Coordinates of C-alpha atoms in Angstrom, one line a residue:
M1 CA -36.7 2.2 -35.8
N2 CA -39.4 4.1 -37.8
R3 CA -43.0 3.1 -37.7
V4 CA -46.1 3.7 -39.9
E5 CA -49.3 4.5 -38.0
R6 CA -52.9 4.9 -39.3
L7 CA -53.9 8.6 -39.4
R8 CA -55.7 9.8 -36.3
A9 CA -57.2 13.1 -35.1
D10 CA -54.3 13.7 -32.7
H11 CA -51.8 13.6 -35.6
A12 CA -53.1 16.9 -36.9
P13 CA -50.7 19.4 -35.2
A14 CA -47.6 17.4 -36.1
L15 CA -48.9 16.8 -39.6
L16 CA -49.5 20.5 -40.2
A17 CA -46.1 21.4 -38.8
F18 CA -44.5 18.7 -41.1
E19 CA -46.3 20.0 -44.2
R20 CA -45.3 23.7 -43.4
A21 CA -41.7 22.8 -42.7
N22 CA -41.3 20.8 -45.9
R23 CA -43.5 22.9 -48.3
A24 CA -40.6 24.4 -50.3
F25 CA -38.8 21.0 -50.4
F26 CA -41.9 19.2 -51.7
A27 CA -42.6 21.9 -54.3
R28 CA -39.3 21.2 -55.9
S29 CA -40.5 17.7 -57.0
I30 CA -44.3 17.6 -56.8
P31 CA -47.0 20.2 -57.3
D32 CA -47.5 22.6 -54.4
R33 CA -50.6 22.1 -52.2
G34 CA -51.4 25.9 -52.3
D35 CA -52.2 28.3 -49.5
A36 CA -55.8 27.1 -49.1
Y37 CA -54.5 23.7 -47.9
F38 CA -52.8 25.3 -44.9
A39 CA -55.6 27.7 -44.2
D40 CA -58.2 25.0 -44.2
F41 CA -56.0 22.3 -42.7
A42 CA -58.2 21.4 -39.6
A43 CA -61.3 20.9 -41.7
R44 CA -59.4 18.9 -44.3
H45 CA -57.9 16.7 -41.7
Q46 CA -61.4 15.9 -40.3
A47 CA -62.6 15.2 -43.8
L48 CA -59.7 12.8 -44.4
L49 CA -60.5 10.9 -41.2
A50 CA -64.2 10.7 -42.2
E51 CA -63.2 9.4 -45.7
Q52 CA -60.9 6.9 -44.1
E53 CA -63.8 5.6 -42.0
T54 CA -65.6 4.7 -45.2
G55 CA -62.7 2.5 -46.4
A56 CA -62.3 4.5 -49.5
C57 CA -58.8 5.6 -48.4
H58 CA -56.2 4.6 -45.8
F59 CA -54.0 7.4 -44.6
H60 CA -50.8 6.9 -42.5
V61 CA -48.0 8.9 -40.9
V62 CA -44.4 7.9 -40.7
L63 CA -42.8 8.4 -37.3
D64 CA -39.1 8.2 -36.3
A65 CA -37.8 6.4 -33.3
A66 CA -38.4 9.5 -31.1
G67 CA -42.0 9.7 -32.3
E68 CA -41.5 12.7 -34.6
L69 CA -43.5 12.8 -37.7
I70 CA -41.2 12.5 -40.7
G71 CA -43.5 11.5 -43.5
R72 CA -46.9 10.4 -44.7
I73 CA -48.0 7.5 -46.8
N74 CA -51.5 7.0 -48.2
L75 CA -53.6 4.5 -50.1
V76 CA -56.3 6.3 -51.9
D77 CA -59.2 5.7 -54.3
V78 CA -59.6 2.1 -53.0
E79 CA -61.8 0.2 -55.4
A80 CA -62.1 -3.5 -56.5
G81 CA -58.9 -4.5 -54.6
A82 CA -56.8 -1.7 -55.9
A83 CA -55.6 1.7 -54.6
E84 CA -53.2 4.5 -55.5
L85 CA -50.1 4.8 -53.3
G86 CA -48.8 8.2 -52.5
Y87 CA -46.1 9.4 -50.0
R88 CA -44.0 12.3 -48.8
I89 CA -40.9 12.0 -46.7
G90 CA -39.6 15.1 -45.0
E91 CA -36.3 16.7 -46.2
S92 CA -34.5 15.8 -42.9
A93 CA -35.3 12.1 -43.4
T94 CA -34.3 11.7 -47.0
G95 CA -31.4 9.5 -48.2
R96 CA -31.7 7.1 -45.2
G97 CA -34.0 4.5 -46.6
V98 CA -37.1 5.9 -44.8
A99 CA -39.2 6.1 -48.0
T100 CA -38.2 2.6 -49.1
A101 CA -39.1 1.1 -45.7
A102 CA -42.3 3.1 -45.5
V103 CA -43.5 2.0 -48.9
A104 CA -42.6 -1.6 -48.1
E105 CA -44.8 -1.3 -44.9
A106 CA -47.6 0.3 -46.8
C107 CA -47.5 -2.5 -49.4
R108 CA -47.6 -5.0 -46.5
L109 CA -50.6 -3.2 -44.9
A110 CA -52.3 -3.0 -48.3
A111 CA -52.4 -6.7 -48.6
A112 CA -52.6 -7.9 -45.0
A113 CA -54.9 -5.3 -43.4
Y114 CA -56.9 -3.9 -46.3
G115 CA -57.1 -6.8 -48.7
L116 CA -55.7 -4.9 -51.7
T117 CA -54.1 -6.9 -54.5
E118 CA -52.9 -4.0 -56.8
L119 CA -51.3 -0.7 -56.2
I120 CA -50.7 2.2 -58.6
A121 CA -48.3 5.0 -58.0
V122 CA -47.3 8.0 -60.1
T123 CA -44.3 10.4 -60.1
T124 CA -42.7 13.1 -62.2
R125 CA -39.9 11.8 -64.4
D126 CA -37.4 14.2 -62.7
N127 CA -38.2 12.6 -59.3
I128 CA -35.5 9.9 -59.5
G129 CA -35.6 9.2 -55.8
S130 CA -39.3 8.3 -55.9
A131 CA -38.9 6.1 -59.0
T132 CA -36.0 4.3 -57.2
V133 CA -38.2 3.7 -54.1
L134 CA -41.0 2.3 -56.2
A135 CA -38.7 0.0 -58.1
R136 CA -37.1 -1.3 -54.9
N137 CA -40.6 -2.2 -53.8
G138 CA -41.6 -4.1 -56.8
F139 CA -43.4 -1.4 -58.8
A140 CA -43.0 -1.5 -62.6
A141 CA -43.4 1.4 -65.0
V142 CA -46.6 0.9 -67.0
G143 CA -47.1 4.2 -68.8
D144 CA -46.4 7.9 -69.3
I145 CA -48.6 10.6 -67.7
T146 CA -48.6 14.3 -67.2
L147 CA -48.7 15.6 -63.6
A148 CA -49.5 19.3 -63.3
G149 CA -48.0 19.9 -66.7
R150 CA -44.9 17.9 -66.0
P151 CA -43.9 14.6 -67.7
G152 CA -44.4 11.6 -65.4
T153 CA -44.6 7.9 -65.1
R154 CA -47.3 5.6 -63.9
Y155 CA -46.3 2.5 -61.9
R156 CA -48.0 -0.7 -60.9
R157 CA -47.4 -3.4 -58.3

């Protein structure tokens, strides 16, 4: 059984390894984070934890039954009961319902733990898997957008 945990300082090594191992996989469907992300990872991780403490964002990791980090799921830009949902599931965990279950858990946490009533998500149009995960979790397409020069869709739940 997979589980979603709130991001902590001790997740940093596994999270960095996850991002490195999946960099090329992610870059095929979403904009690459760039070399600076990896070079400055420790400082960035601390900054995310500090931001999380303010309540402006809620960061999470997805762990498999063995405790291995297989994804991340975040609620960012929290304001007036709304937030933007974003997630990444590692290549080795795709096609097994991990993303659908993680998004479902994030939606549950958004309402029950963080008091959010509206979630927004975006994806590129060619990322059919992500669009499917969002639809399975009650998100509806509400408009067209451009993500790093690529056509995309904005969703709302």
